[in-house]
Coordinates of C-alpha atoms in Angstrom, one line a residue:
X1 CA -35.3 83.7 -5.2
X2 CA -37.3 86.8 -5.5
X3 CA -41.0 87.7 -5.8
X4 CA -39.8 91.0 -6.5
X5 CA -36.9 93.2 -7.2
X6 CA -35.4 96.5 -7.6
X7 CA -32.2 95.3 -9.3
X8 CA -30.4 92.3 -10.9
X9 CA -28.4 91.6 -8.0
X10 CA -29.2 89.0 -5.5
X11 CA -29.2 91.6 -2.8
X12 CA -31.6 93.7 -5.0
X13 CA -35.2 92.0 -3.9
X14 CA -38.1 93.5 -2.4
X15 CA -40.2 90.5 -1.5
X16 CA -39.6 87.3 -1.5
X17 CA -41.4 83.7 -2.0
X18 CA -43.7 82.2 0.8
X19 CA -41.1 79.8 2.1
X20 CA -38.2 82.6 2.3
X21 CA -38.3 85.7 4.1
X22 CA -36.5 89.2 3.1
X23 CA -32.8 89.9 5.1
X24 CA -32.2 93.4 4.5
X25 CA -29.2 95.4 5.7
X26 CA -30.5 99.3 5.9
X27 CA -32.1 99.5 2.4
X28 CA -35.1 98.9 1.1
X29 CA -34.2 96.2 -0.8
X30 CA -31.8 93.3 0.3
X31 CA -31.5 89.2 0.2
X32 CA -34.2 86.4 0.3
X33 CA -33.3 83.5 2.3
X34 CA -34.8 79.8 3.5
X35 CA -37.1 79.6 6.3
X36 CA -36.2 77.2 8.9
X37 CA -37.0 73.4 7.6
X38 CA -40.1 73.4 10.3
X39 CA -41.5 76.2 8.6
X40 CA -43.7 77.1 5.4
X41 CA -43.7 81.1 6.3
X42 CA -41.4 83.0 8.2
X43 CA -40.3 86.7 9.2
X44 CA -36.4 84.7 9.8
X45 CA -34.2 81.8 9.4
X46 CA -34.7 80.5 12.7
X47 CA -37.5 78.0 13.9
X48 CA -39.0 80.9 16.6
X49 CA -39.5 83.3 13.5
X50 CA -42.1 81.0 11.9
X51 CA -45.7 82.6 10.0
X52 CA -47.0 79.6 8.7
X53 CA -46.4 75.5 8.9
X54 CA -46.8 72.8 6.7
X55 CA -49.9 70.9 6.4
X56 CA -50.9 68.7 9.7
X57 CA -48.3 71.0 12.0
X58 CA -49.8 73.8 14.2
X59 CA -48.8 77.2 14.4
X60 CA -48.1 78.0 18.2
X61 CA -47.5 81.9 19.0
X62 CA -45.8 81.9 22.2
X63 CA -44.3 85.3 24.1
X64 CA -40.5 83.8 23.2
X65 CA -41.5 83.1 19.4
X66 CA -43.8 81.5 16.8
X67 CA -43.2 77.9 16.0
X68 CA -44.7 74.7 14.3
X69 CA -45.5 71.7 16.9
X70 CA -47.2 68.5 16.0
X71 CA -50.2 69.6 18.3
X72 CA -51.4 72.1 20.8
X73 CA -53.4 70.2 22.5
X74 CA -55.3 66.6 22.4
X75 CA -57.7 67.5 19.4
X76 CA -54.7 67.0 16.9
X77 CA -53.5 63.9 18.0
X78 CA -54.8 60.8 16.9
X79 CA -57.5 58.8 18.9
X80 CA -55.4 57.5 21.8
X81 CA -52.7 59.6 21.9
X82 CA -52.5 63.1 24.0
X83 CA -50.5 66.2 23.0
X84 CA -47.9 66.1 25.3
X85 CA -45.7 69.2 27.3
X86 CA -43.2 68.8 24.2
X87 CA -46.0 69.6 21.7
X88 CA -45.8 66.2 20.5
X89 CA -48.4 63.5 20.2
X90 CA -48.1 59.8 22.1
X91 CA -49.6 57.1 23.2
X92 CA -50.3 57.0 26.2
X93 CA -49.5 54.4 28.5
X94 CA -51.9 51.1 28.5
X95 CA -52.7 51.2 31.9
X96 CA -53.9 55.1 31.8
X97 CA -56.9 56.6 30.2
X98 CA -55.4 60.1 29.9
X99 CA -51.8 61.2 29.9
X100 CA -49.4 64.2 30.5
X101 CA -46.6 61.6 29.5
X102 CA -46.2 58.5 28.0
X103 CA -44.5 56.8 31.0
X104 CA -47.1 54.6 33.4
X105 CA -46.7 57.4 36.1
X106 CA -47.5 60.3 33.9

């Protein structure tokens, strides 16, 4: 739905809610739609567009997009666990103190 808007029609908004972004088609005004599920703000639909994440994700602003990941690095993971190249936090194997992957090798 809108914030804002310059007519009744649903292609008539000039903002849009946190959680929906503004698709406009050479006009000032145009369509607010969803954010992709992994985001809470967004400048598009897809997953690389997101502005902001939902509480305990982390905003990531890489050269190919912004997204939401579970961590960045160690310090959001839980005590035991290590952030790994996925963005995603695991324990580590029991044999290893530290970890790049869960597997006994890693």
């Amino acid at each position: 739905t809108c914030d804002s808007c310059s007519t009744s029609e649903s292609n008539g908004c000039t903002s849009c809610h946190s959680s929906s972004y503004l698709d406009v088609w050479m006009s000032s005004s145009g369509e607010c739609k969803p954010c992709h599920g992994s985001c809470t703000g967004c400048t598009g639909g897809s997953e690389s567009q997101c502005t902001d994440c939902p509480e305990g994700r982390h905003l990531y602003d890489g050269y190919l997009g912004d997204y939401c990941y579970d961590c960045l690095d160690t310090s959001h993971c839980a005590t035991g666990e290590e952030c790994m190249s996925d963005y995603t936090c695991q324990a580590c194997h029991g044999t290893c103190g530290t970890c790049s992957t869960s597997e006994s090798d890693g």
